[in-house]
PDB file of C-alpha atoms in Angstrom:
ATOM      1  CA  UNK B   1     -35.574  63.796 -43.995  1.00 46.00           C
ATOM      2  CA  UNK B   2     -35.555  59.994 -44.108  1.00 42.00           C
ATOM      3  CA  UNK B   3     -32.514  60.009 -46.379  1.00 39.00           C
ATOM      4  CA  UNK B   4     -30.735  62.396 -44.036  1.00 40.00           C
ATOM      5  CA  UNK B   5     -31.475  60.160 -41.017  1.00 38.00           C
ATOM      6  CA  UNK B   6     -30.257  57.091 -42.893  1.00 40.00           C
ATOM      7  CA  UNK B   7     -27.072  58.928 -43.847  1.00 36.00           C
ATOM      8  CA  UNK B   8     -26.437  59.959 -40.237  1.00 38.00           C
ATOM      9  CA  UNK B   9     -26.942  56.364 -39.075  1.00 40.00           C
ATOM     10  CA  UNK B  10     -24.584  55.117 -41.764  1.00 40.00           C
ATOM     11  CA  UNK B  11     -21.972  57.648 -40.737  1.00 42.00           C
ATOM     12  CA  UNK B  12     -22.365  56.582 -37.109  1.00 46.00           C
ATOM     13  CA  UNK B  13     -21.967  52.931 -38.005  1.00 45.00           C
ATOM     14  CA  UNK B  14     -18.990  53.712 -40.210  1.00 43.00           C
ATOM     15  CA  UNK B  15     -17.346  55.682 -37.408  1.00 44.00           C
ATOM     16  CA  UNK B  16     -17.888  52.825 -34.990  1.00 46.00           C
ATOM     17  CA  UNK B  17     -16.461  50.293 -37.429  1.00 46.00           C
ATOM     18  CA  UNK B  18     -13.507  52.582 -38.119  1.00 44.00           C
ATOM     19  CA  UNK B  19     -12.733  52.664 -34.409  1.00 53.00           C
ATOM     20  CA  UNK B  20     -12.689  48.868 -34.340  1.00 65.00           C
ATOM     21  CA  UNK B  21     -10.388  48.121 -37.258  1.00 82.00           C
ATOM     22  CA  UNK B  22      -8.973  44.643 -37.566  1.00 92.00           C
ATOM     23  CA  UNK B  23      -5.273  44.532 -36.799  1.00 94.00           C
ATOM     24  CA  UNK B  24      -2.640  41.994 -37.782  1.00 95.00           C
ATOM     25  CA  UNK B  25       0.279  41.799 -35.338  1.00 97.00           C
ATOM     26  CA  UNK B  26       2.851  39.304 -36.673  1.00 97.00           C
ATOM     27  CA  UNK B  27       4.183  36.551 -34.462  1.00 98.00           C
ATOM     28  CA  UNK B  28       7.993  36.928 -34.241  1.00 97.00           C
ATOM     29  CA  UNK B  29       8.321  33.130 -34.476  1.00 96.00           C
ATOM     30  CA  UNK B  30       6.412  33.078 -37.781  1.00 96.00           C
ATOM     31  CA  UNK B  31       5.589  36.465 -39.275  1.00 96.00           C
ATOM     32  CA  UNK B  32       2.856  35.004 -41.484  1.00 95.00           C
ATOM     33  CA  UNK B  33       0.867  34.073 -38.376  1.00 97.00           C
ATOM     34  CA  UNK B  34      -0.785  36.625 -36.090  1.00 97.00           C
ATOM     35  CA  UNK B  35       0.600  36.986 -32.600  1.00 98.00           C
ATOM     36  CA  UNK B  36      -1.716  35.594 -29.933  1.00 98.00           C
ATOM     37  CA  UNK B  37      -3.514  38.591 -28.436  1.00 98.00           C
ATOM     38  CA  UNK B  38      -6.588  39.332 -26.332  1.00 98.00           C
ATOM     39  CA  UNK B  39      -7.294  42.801 -27.770  1.00 97.00           C
ATOM     40  CA  UNK B  40     -10.127  42.015 -30.164  1.00 95.00           C
ATOM     41  CA  UNK B  41      -7.822  42.313 -33.185  1.00 96.00           C
ATOM     42  CA  UNK B  42     -10.099  40.035 -35.221  1.00 95.00           C
ATOM     43  CA  UNK B  43      -7.059  38.017 -36.255  1.00 96.00           C
ATOM     44  CA  UNK B  44      -6.542  34.274 -36.216  1.00 97.00           C
ATOM     45  CA  UNK B  45      -4.219  31.727 -37.708  1.00 97.00           C
ATOM     46  CA  UNK B  46      -2.850  28.197 -37.632  1.00 97.00           C
ATOM     47  CA  UNK B  47      -0.596  25.777 -39.466  1.00 96.00           C
ATOM     48  CA  UNK B  48      -2.372  23.114 -41.542  1.00 93.00           C
ATOM     49  CA  UNK B  49       0.085  20.358 -42.379  1.00 92.00           C
ATOM     50  CA  UNK B  50       2.800  22.990 -42.032  1.00 94.00           C
ATOM     51  CA  UNK B  51       1.125  25.565 -44.295  1.00 93.00           C
ATOM     52  CA  UNK B  52      -0.138  28.922 -43.011  1.00 95.00           C
ATOM     53  CA  UNK B  53      -3.884  29.492 -42.665  1.00 95.00           C
ATOM     54  CA  UNK B  54      -5.278  32.879 -41.630  1.00 96.00           C
ATOM     55  CA  UNK B  55      -8.771  33.939 -40.589  1.00 95.00           C
ATOM     56  CA  UNK B  56     -10.611  36.468 -42.707  1.00 92.00           C
ATOM     57  CA  UNK B  57      -9.996  40.077 -41.746  1.00 89.00           C
ATOM     58  CA  UNK B  58     -11.941  43.262 -42.466  1.00 75.00           C
ATOM     59  CA  UNK B  59     -12.695  43.618 -46.160  1.00 56.00           C
ATOM     60  CA  UNK B  60     -14.779  46.769 -45.793  1.00 52.00           C
ATOM     61  CA  UNK B  61     -18.199  47.671 -44.453  1.00 50.00           C
ATOM     62  CA  UNK B  62     -20.031  45.868 -47.285  1.00 48.00           C
ATOM     63  CA  UNK B  63     -19.500  42.256 -48.331  1.00 47.00           C
ATOM     64  CA  UNK B  64     -17.497  41.316 -45.292  1.00 59.00           C
ATOM     65  CA  UNK B  65     -16.995  37.657 -44.384  1.00 69.00           C
ATOM     66  CA  UNK B  66     -17.126  36.758 -40.691  1.00 82.00           C
ATOM     67  CA  UNK B  67     -14.022  35.087 -39.218  1.00 90.00           C
ATOM     68  CA  UNK B  68     -16.016  33.707 -36.269  1.00 93.00           C
ATOM     69  CA  UNK B  69     -19.578  32.428 -36.000  1.00 93.00           C
ATOM     70  CA  UNK B  70     -21.098  30.879 -32.844  1.00 95.00           C
ATOM     71  CA  UNK B  71     -24.295  28.850 -33.091  1.00 95.00           C
ATOM     72  CA  UNK B  72     -26.208  26.757 -30.548  1.00 94.00           C
ATOM     73  CA  UNK B  73     -28.336  23.884 -31.854  1.00 91.00           C
ATOM     74  CA  UNK B  74     -30.080  21.400 -29.543  1.00 89.00           C
ATOM     75  CA  UNK B  75     -27.331  20.008 -27.266  1.00 93.00           C
ATOM     76  CA  UNK B  76     -24.330  21.204 -29.304  1.00 95.00           C
ATOM     77  CA  UNK B  77     -22.481  24.508 -29.501  1.00 96.00           C
ATOM     78  CA  UNK B  78     -20.797  25.133 -32.851  1.00 95.00           C
ATOM     79  CA  UNK B  79     -17.847  27.515 -33.107  1.00 95.00           C
ATOM     80  CA  UNK B  80     -16.813  28.153 -36.705  1.00 93.00           C
ATOM     81  CA  UNK B  81     -13.667  29.904 -37.945  1.00 93.00           C
ATOM     82  CA  UNK B  82     -13.441  30.895 -41.626  1.00 92.00           C
ATOM     83  CA  UNK B  83     -10.343  31.925 -43.521  1.00 92.00           C
ATOM     84  CA  UNK B  84      -7.964  30.892 -46.247  1.00 91.00           C
ATOM     85  CA  UNK B  85      -4.589  29.340 -46.898  1.00 91.00           C
ATOM     86  CA  UNK B  86      -1.676  31.686 -47.572  1.00 92.00           C
ATOM     87  CA  UNK B  87       0.532  31.289 -50.645  1.00 86.00           C
ATOM     88  CA  UNK B  88      -1.052  27.933 -51.441  1.00 78.00           C
ATOM     89  CA  UNK B  89      -1.558  28.497 -55.155  1.00 77.00           C
ATOM     90  CA  UNK B  90      -4.903  26.696 -54.916  1.00 73.00           C
ATOM     91  CA  UNK B  91      -7.751  27.861 -57.139  1.00 69.00           C
ATOM     92  CA  UNK B  92      -9.945  28.043 -54.019  1.00 74.00           C
ATOM     93  CA  UNK B  93      -7.798  28.672 -50.903  1.00 81.00           C
ATOM     94  CA  UNK B  94     -10.755  28.919 -48.480  1.00 83.00           C
ATOM     95  CA  UNK B  95     -10.639  26.754 -45.372  1.00 86.00           C
ATOM     96  CA  UNK B  96     -12.840  26.551 -42.308  1.00 88.00           C
ATOM     97  CA  UNK B  97     -12.745  24.931 -38.878  1.00 89.00           C
ATOM     98  CA  UNK B  98     -15.816  23.851 -36.943  1.00 92.00           C
ATOM     99  CA  UNK B  99     -15.630  22.962 -33.258  1.00 95.00           C
ATOM    100  CA  UNK B 100     -18.642  21.036 -31.952  1.00 95.00           C
ATOM    101  CA  UNK B 101     -18.965  21.113 -28.157  1.00 96.00           C
ATOM    102  CA  UNK B 102     -21.609  19.155 -26.251  1.00 95.00           C
ATOM    103  CA  UNK B 103     -23.741  21.303 -23.940  1.00 92.00           C
ATOM    104  CA  UNK B 104     -26.899  21.080 -21.888  1.00 87.00           C
ATOM    105  CA  UNK B 105     -29.511  21.621 -24.577  1.00 84.00           C
ATOM    106  CA  UNK B 106     -32.168  22.424 -21.997  1.00 85.00           C
ATOM    107  CA  UNK B 107     -30.440  25.707 -21.173  1.00 87.00           C
ATOM    108  CA  UNK B 108     -31.031  28.476 -23.710  1.00 92.00           C
ATOM    109  CA  UNK B 109     -27.854  29.995 -25.140  1.00 94.00           C
ATOM    110  CA  UNK B 110     -27.485  33.770 -25.344  1.00 94.00           C
ATOM    111  CA  UNK B 111     -24.618  36.129 -26.026  1.00 94.00           C
ATOM    112  CA  UNK B 112     -23.997  36.412 -22.288  1.00 96.00           C
ATOM    113  CA  UNK B 113     -23.587  32.617 -22.241  1.00 95.00           C
ATOM    114  CA  UNK B 114     -20.281  33.202 -24.021  1.00 96.00           C
ATOM    115  CA  UNK B 115     -18.906  34.412 -20.686  1.00 97.00           C
ATOM    116  CA  UNK B 116     -19.244  30.832 -19.401  1.00 95.00           C
ATOM    117  CA  UNK B 117     -16.563  29.805 -21.911  1.00 97.00           C
ATOM    118  CA  UNK B 118     -13.971  31.969 -20.173  1.00 98.00           C
ATOM    119  CA  UNK B 119     -10.792  29.969 -19.463  1.00 98.00           C
ATOM    120  CA  UNK B 120     -12.479  26.733 -20.584  1.00 97.00           C
ATOM    121  CA  UNK B 121     -10.253  23.991 -21.927  1.00 97.00           C
ATOM    122  CA  UNK B 122     -12.109  21.467 -24.105  1.00 97.00           C
ATOM    123  CA  UNK B 123     -10.512  18.087 -24.750  1.00 98.00           C
ATOM    124  CA  UNK B 124     -11.545  17.084 -28.260  1.00 97.00           C
ATOM    125  CA  UNK B 125     -12.071  13.327 -28.092  1.00 95.00           C
ATOM    126  CA  UNK B 126     -13.702  12.983 -31.503  1.00 92.00           C
ATOM    127  CA  UNK B 127     -17.090  12.128 -29.991  1.00 91.00           C
ATOM    128  CA  UNK B 128     -18.407  14.361 -27.199  1.00 93.00           C
ATOM    129  CA  UNK B 129     -16.321  17.326 -28.312  1.00 95.00           C
ATOM    130  CA  UNK B 130     -14.738  17.261 -31.765  1.00 94.00           C
ATOM    131  CA  UNK B 131     -13.381  19.384 -34.597  1.00 94.00           C
ATOM    132  CA  UNK B 132     -14.055  19.279 -38.319  1.00 90.00           C
ATOM    133  CA  UNK B 133     -12.106  20.925 -41.093  1.00 85.00           C
ATOM    134  CA  UNK B 134     -13.895  21.935 -44.281  1.00 77.00           C
ATOM    135  CA  UNK B 135     -11.188  21.696 -46.900  1.00 65.00           C
ATOM    136  CA  UNK B 136     -13.088  23.863 -49.376  1.00 61.00           C
ATOM    137  CA  UNK B 137     -10.343  23.992 -51.969  1.00 54.00           C
ATOM    138  CA  UNK B 138     -10.658  20.239 -52.443  1.00 55.00           C
ATOM    139  CA  UNK B 139     -14.332  20.046 -51.443  1.00 55.00           C
ATOM    140  CA  UNK B 140     -13.381  17.523 -48.781  1.00 65.00           C
ATOM    141  CA  UNK B 141     -14.328  17.408 -45.110  1.00 79.00           C
ATOM    142  CA  UNK B 142     -12.046  16.020 -42.429  1.00 83.00           C
ATOM    143  CA  UNK B 143     -13.898  15.118 -39.231  1.00 85.00           C
ATOM    144  CA  UNK B 144     -13.707  13.433 -35.826  1.00 88.00           C
ATOM    145  CA  UNK B 145     -10.927  15.862 -34.954  1.00 92.00           C
ATOM    146  CA  UNK B 146      -9.047  15.112 -31.731  1.00 96.00           C
ATOM    147  CA  UNK B 147      -6.983  17.607 -29.812  1.00 97.00           C
ATOM    148  CA  UNK B 148      -7.744  20.669 -27.689  1.00 98.00           C
ATOM    149  CA  UNK B 149      -9.630  23.954 -27.848  1.00 98.00           C
ATOM    150  CA  UNK B 150      -8.745  26.423 -25.108  1.00 98.00           C
ATOM    151  CA  UNK B 151     -10.957  29.506 -24.857  1.00 98.00           C
ATOM    152  CA  UNK B 152      -8.489  31.446 -22.774  1.00 98.00           C
ATOM    153  CA  UNK B 153     -10.449  34.661 -22.289  1.00 98.00           C
ATOM    154  CA  UNK B 154     -13.913  36.034 -22.993  1.00 98.00           C
ATOM    155  CA  UNK B 155     -14.522  39.773 -22.550  1.00 98.00           C
ATOM    156  CA  UNK B 156     -17.757  41.734 -22.694  1.00 97.00           C
ATOM    157  CA  UNK B 157     -17.407  45.273 -24.016  1.00 94.00           C
ATOM    158  CA  UNK B 158     -20.136  47.935 -23.978  1.00 91.00           C
ATOM    159  CA  UNK B 159     -19.154  50.707 -26.379  1.00 84.00           C
ATOM    160  CA  UNK B 160     -20.729  54.138 -26.689  1.00 79.00           C
ATOM    161  CA  UNK B 161     -22.270  54.973 -30.050  1.00 68.00           C
ATOM    162  CA  UNK B 162     -23.350  58.610 -29.813  1.00 55.00           C
ATOM    163  CA  UNK B 163     -23.386  59.063 -33.601  1.00 59.00           C
ATOM    164  CA  UNK B 164     -25.795  56.189 -34.213  1.00 58.00           C
ATOM    165  CA  UNK B 165     -28.788  57.300 -32.174  1.00 64.00           C
ATOM    166  CA  UNK B 166     -27.072  57.085 -28.797  1.00 67.00           C
ATOM    167  CA  UNK B 167     -27.615  53.365 -28.332  1.00 76.00           C
ATOM    168  CA  UNK B 168     -24.721  51.484 -26.705  1.00 82.00           C
ATOM    169  CA  UNK B 169     -23.061  48.773 -28.743  1.00 82.00           C
ATOM    170  CA  UNK B 170     -22.198  45.485 -26.987  1.00 92.00           C
ATOM    171  CA  UNK B 171     -19.647  43.040 -28.297  1.00 94.00           C
ATOM    172  CA  UNK B 172     -17.730  40.071 -26.942  1.00 97.00           C
ATOM    173  CA  UNK B 173     -14.078  39.248 -27.518  1.00 97.00           C
ATOM    174  CA  UNK B 174     -13.154  35.568 -27.653  1.00 98.00           C
ATOM    175  CA  UNK B 175      -9.462  34.719 -27.517  1.00 98.00           C
ATOM    176  CA  UNK B 176      -7.784  31.338 -27.330  1.00 98.00           C
ATOM    177  CA  UNK B 177      -5.726  28.578 -28.910  1.00 98.00           C
ATOM    178  CA  UNK B 178      -6.370  25.232 -30.556  1.00 98.00           C
ATOM    179  CA  UNK B 179      -4.749  22.193 -32.088  1.00 97.00           C
ATOM    180  CA  UNK B 180      -6.210  18.983 -33.492  1.00 96.00           C
ATOM    181  CA  UNK B 181      -5.867  16.176 -35.987  1.00 95.00           C
ATOM    182  CA  UNK B 182      -8.865  15.484 -38.228  1.00 91.00           C
ATOM    183  CA  UNK B 183      -9.458  12.352 -40.283  1.00 90.00           C
ATOM    184  CA  UNK B 184     -10.988  11.210 -43.562  1.00 85.00           C
ATOM    185  CA  UNK B 185     -10.767   7.470 -44.245  1.00 83.00           C
ATOM    186  CA  UNK B 186      -7.057   6.635 -44.104  1.00 84.00           C
ATOM    187  CA  UNK B 187      -5.987  10.248 -44.533  1.00 87.00           C
ATOM    188  CA  UNK B 188      -5.523  12.891 -41.835  1.00 90.00           C
ATOM    189  CA  UNK B 189      -4.815  16.606 -41.461  1.00 89.00           C
ATOM    190  CA  UNK B 190      -2.835  18.115 -38.600  1.00 94.00           C
ATOM    191  CA  UNK B 191      -3.707  21.591 -37.367  1.00 95.00           C
ATOM    192  CA  UNK B 192      -1.270  23.132 -34.865  1.00 97.00           C
ATOM    193  CA  UNK B 193      -0.370  26.521 -33.383  1.00 97.00           C
ATOM    194  CA  UNK B 194      -3.966  27.713 -33.774  1.00 97.00           C
ATOM    195  CA  UNK B 195      -4.780  31.078 -32.208  1.00 98.00           C
ATOM    196  CA  UNK B 196      -7.776  33.432 -32.382  1.00 98.00           C
ATOM    197  CA  UNK B 197      -8.778  36.844 -31.067  1.00 98.00           C
ATOM    198  CA  UNK B 198     -12.173  37.757 -32.509  1.00 96.00           C
ATOM    199  CA  UNK B 199     -15.065  40.107 -31.819  1.00 95.00           C
ATOM    200  CA  UNK B 200     -18.663  38.944 -32.015  1.00 94.00           C
ATOM    201  CA  UNK B 201     -21.946  40.814 -31.479  1.00 91.00           C
ATOM    202  CA  UNK B 202     -24.573  38.263 -32.508  1.00 91.00           C
ATOM    203  CA  UNK B 203     -25.063  34.512 -32.677  1.00 92.00           C
ATOM    204  CA  UNK B 204     -25.264  32.442 -35.811  1.00 89.00           C
ATOM    205  CA  UNK B 205     -24.760  35.250 -38.307  1.00 74.00           C
ATOM    206  CA  UNK B 206     -22.675  35.237 -41.473  1.00 62.00           C
TER     207      UNK B 206
END
Protein backbone atom coordinates (compact mmCIF):
# COMPACT_ATOMS: atom_id res chain seq x y z
CA UNK A 1 0.00 0.00 0.00
CA UNK A 2 2.84 2.37 0.87
CA UNK A 3 4.62 1.54 -2.38
CA UNK A 4 1.43 2.16 -4.32
CA UNK A 5 0.94 5.57 -2.65
CA UNK A 6 4.54 6.52 -3.36
CA UNK A 7 4.11 5.50 -6.99
CA UNK A 8 0.95 7.59 -7.34
CA UNK A 9 2.73 10.61 -5.83
CA UNK A 10 5.66 10.11 -8.18
CA UNK A 11 3.32 9.90 -11.15
CA UNK A 12 1.59 13.09 -10.00
CA UNK A 13 4.89 14.90 -9.65
CA UNK A 14 6.06 13.61 -13.00
CA UNK A 15 2.85 14.78 -14.66
CA UNK A 16 3.23 18.22 -13.11
CA UNK A 17 6.85 18.48 -14.23
CA UNK A 18 5.89 17.29 -17.71
CA UNK A 19 3.36 20.10 -17.95
CA UNK A 20 6.08 22.61 -17.08
CA UNK A 21 8.79 21.61 -19.52
CA UNK A 22 11.64 24.01 -20.10
CA UNK A 23 11.49 25.61 -23.52
CA UNK A 24 14.22 27.24 -25.58
CA UNK A 25 12.92 29.89 -28.00
CA UNK A 26 15.85 31.22 -30.07
CA UNK A 27 16.45 34.93 -30.38
CA UNK A 28 16.33 35.86 -34.10
CA UNK A 29 19.27 38.22 -33.54
CA UNK A 30 21.42 35.38 -32.16
CA UNK A 31 19.91 31.91 -32.39
CA UNK A 32 22.26 30.54 -29.73
CA UNK A 33 20.66 32.85 -27.15
CA UNK A 34 17.11 32.40 -25.85
CA UNK A 35 14.58 35.04 -26.77
CA UNK A 36 13.59 37.23 -23.84
CA UNK A 37 10.24 35.90 -22.61
CA UNK A 38 8.02 36.12 -19.54
CA UNK A 39 6.43 32.66 -19.89
CA UNK A 40 8.41 30.70 -17.32
CA UNK A 41 10.44 28.95 -20.03
CA UNK A 42 13.30 28.36 -17.59
CA UNK A 43 15.72 29.72 -20.18
CA UNK A 44 18.45 32.30 -19.78
CA UNK A 45 21.50 33.49 -21.61
CA UNK A 46 24.12 36.18 -22.08
CA UNK A 47 27.31 37.02 -23.93
CA UNK A 48 30.52 36.78 -21.88
CA UNK A 49 33.29 38.61 -23.71
CA UNK A 50 31.36 37.88 -26.89
CA UNK A 51 30.90 34.15 -26.21
CA UNK A 52 27.48 32.57 -25.62
CA UNK A 53 26.54 31.46 -22.11
CA UNK A 54 23.26 29.65 -21.42
CA UNK A 55 21.50 28.79 -18.17
CA UNK A 56 20.96 25.15 -17.31
CA UNK A 57 17.73 23.68 -18.62
CA UNK A 58 15.75 20.59 -17.61
CA UNK A 59 17.96 17.52 -17.49
CA UNK A 60 15.25 15.20 -16.19
CA UNK A 61 13.41 14.67 -12.93
CA UNK A 62 16.51 13.32 -11.14
CA UNK A 63 19.89 15.03 -10.94
CA UNK A 64 18.66 18.35 -12.21
CA UNK A 65 20.73 21.49 -11.69
CA UNK A 66 18.86 24.69 -10.83
CA UNK A 67 19.31 27.64 -13.21
CA UNK A 68 18.14 30.12 -10.55
CA UNK A 69 18.61 30.19 -6.78
CA UNK A 70 17.46 33.05 -4.51
CA UNK A 71 18.85 33.33 -0.99
CA UNK A 72 18.48 36.00 1.71
CA UNK A 73 21.29 36.35 4.25
CA UNK A 74 21.38 39.15 6.85
CA UNK A 75 21.05 42.41 4.86
CA UNK A 76 21.81 40.97 1.40
CA UNK A 77 19.70 39.19 -1.19
CA UNK A 78 21.66 36.83 -3.43
CA UNK A 79 20.34 35.89 -6.87
CA UNK A 80 22.41 33.17 -8.52
CA UNK A 81 22.24 31.99 -12.14
CA UNK A 82 24.05 28.77 -13.11
CA UNK A 83 24.84 27.57 -16.60
CA UNK A 84 27.64 26.91 -19.02
CA UNK A 85 29.48 28.34 -21.99
CA UNK A 86 28.47 27.12 -25.44
CA UNK A 87 31.03 25.75 -27.90
CA UNK A 88 33.88 26.92 -25.70
CA UNK A 89 35.97 23.76 -25.87
CA UNK A 90 36.85 24.21 -22.19
CA UNK A 91 37.29 21.11 -20.05
CA UNK A 92 34.86 22.65 -17.54
CA UNK A 93 32.44 25.05 -19.31
CA UNK A 94 30.37 25.84 -16.19
CA UNK A 95 29.84 29.50 -15.34
CA UNK A 96 27.72 31.24 -12.75
CA UNK A 97 26.56 34.77 -11.97
CA UNK A 98 25.78 36.04 -8.49
CA UNK A 99 23.93 39.31 -7.94
CA UNK A 100 24.20 40.69 -4.40
CA UNK A 101 21.52 43.27 -3.57
CA UNK A 102 21.44 45.20 -0.29
CA UNK A 103 18.13 44.91 1.57
CA UNK A 104 16.64 45.69 4.95
CA UNK A 105 17.87 42.72 6.95
CA UNK A 106 15.32 43.35 9.68
CA UNK A 107 12.51 42.28 7.35
CA UNK A 108 12.18 38.52 6.90
CA UNK A 109 12.30 37.35 3.29
CA UNK A 110 9.73 34.87 2.00
CA UNK A 111 8.71 33.62 -1.41
CA UNK A 112 6.00 36.29 -1.54
CA UNK A 113 8.76 38.87 -1.03
CA UNK A 114 9.81 38.10 -4.60
CA UNK A 115 6.77 40.07 -5.73
CA UNK A 116 8.46 43.21 -4.38
CA UNK A 117 11.14 42.79 -7.06
CA UNK A 118 8.58 43.32 -9.82
CA UNK A 119 9.81 45.96 -12.30
CA UNK A 120 12.79 46.80 -10.07
CA UNK A 121 15.87 48.19 -11.75
CA UNK A 122 19.05 47.77 -9.67
CA UNK A 123 22.07 49.91 -10.49
CA UNK A 124 25.11 47.76 -9.76
CA UNK A 125 27.68 50.16 -8.33
CA UNK A 126 30.13 47.51 -7.17
CA UNK A 127 29.45 48.25 -3.49
CA UNK A 128 25.82 48.46 -2.36
CA UNK A 129 24.59 46.30 -5.23
CA UNK A 130 27.12 44.29 -7.23
CA UNK A 131 27.62 41.25 -9.43
CA UNK A 132 30.18 38.47 -9.29
CA UNK A 133 31.03 35.93 -11.94
CA UNK A 134 32.33 32.52 -10.92
CA UNK A 135 34.51 31.52 -13.83
CA UNK A 136 34.47 27.84 -12.87
CA UNK A 137 36.37 26.62 -15.90
CA UNK A 138 39.39 28.62 -14.78
CA UNK A 139 38.56 28.49 -11.06
CA UNK A 140 38.65 32.28 -11.00
CA UNK A 141 36.15 34.73 -9.54
CA UNK A 142 35.51 38.15 -11.02
CA UNK A 143 33.84 40.54 -8.58
CA UNK A 144 32.76 44.12 -7.88
CA UNK A 145 30.62 43.91 -11.01
CA UNK A 146 29.11 47.21 -12.18
CA UNK A 147 26.15 47.52 -14.48
CA UNK A 148 22.42 46.87 -14.18
CA UNK A 149 19.99 44.14 -13.17
CA UNK A 150 16.40 44.74 -14.22
CA UNK A 151 13.81 42.35 -12.80
CA UNK A 152 11.18 43.25 -15.33
CA UNK A 153 8.35 41.00 -14.15
CA UNK A 154 7.56 38.70 -11.24
CA UNK A 155 4.49 36.44 -11.49
CA UNK A 156 2.91 34.22 -8.86
CA UNK A 157 1.27 31.08 -10.23
CA UNK A 158 -0.91 28.67 -8.23
CA UNK A 159 -1.21 25.42 -10.18
CA UNK A 160 -3.61 22.57 -9.52
CA UNK A 161 -2.05 19.21 -8.72
CA UNK A 162 -4.94 16.75 -8.51
CA UNK A 163 -2.69 13.73 -9.12
CA UNK A 164 -0.37 14.51 -6.21
CA UNK A 165 -2.81 14.46 -3.31
CA UNK A 166 -4.82 17.48 -4.43
CA UNK A 167 -2.48 20.07 -2.95
CA UNK A 168 -1.99 23.21 -5.06
CA UNK A 169 1.50 23.94 -6.30
CA UNK A 170 2.76 27.54 -6.10
CA UNK A 171 5.63 28.86 -8.15
CA UNK A 172 7.02 32.25 -9.09
CA UNK A 173 8.30 33.34 -12.49
CA UNK A 174 11.14 35.86 -12.52
CA UNK A 175 11.96 37.48 -15.85
CA UNK A 176 14.42 40.24 -16.63
CA UNK A 177 17.67 41.43 -18.17
CA UNK A 178 21.17 42.23 -16.99
CA UNK A 179 24.55 43.52 -18.04
CA UNK A 180 27.73 44.20 -16.07
CA UNK A 181 31.50 44.31 -16.09
CA UNK A 182 33.29 42.35 -13.36
CA UNK A 183 36.92 42.74 -12.33
CA UNK A 184 39.87 40.72 -11.06
CA UNK A 185 43.07 42.70 -10.48
CA UNK A 186 43.87 44.32 -13.82
CA UNK A 187 41.63 41.97 -15.77
CA UNK A 188 37.90 42.32 -16.46
CA UNK A 189 35.00 40.39 -17.97
CA UNK A 190 32.11 41.99 -19.83
CA UNK A 191 28.68 40.40 -19.65
CA UNK A 192 26.04 41.85 -22.00
CA UNK A 193 22.64 40.97 -23.46
CA UNK A 194 21.75 38.96 -20.35
CA UNK A 195 18.18 37.70 -20.14
CA UNK A 196 16.35 35.27 -17.85
CA UNK A 197 12.89 33.74 -17.51
CA UNK A 198 12.94 31.22 -14.67
CA UNK A 199 10.53 29.44 -12.35
CA UNK A 200 11.23 29.09 -8.65
CA UNK A 201 9.24 27.40 -5.86
CA UNK A 202 11.59 27.61 -2.88
CA UNK A 203 14.39 29.78 -1.54
CA UNK A 204 18.02 28.81 -1.29
CA UNK A 205 17.72 25.35 -2.80
CA UNK A 206 20.05 23.64 -5.25
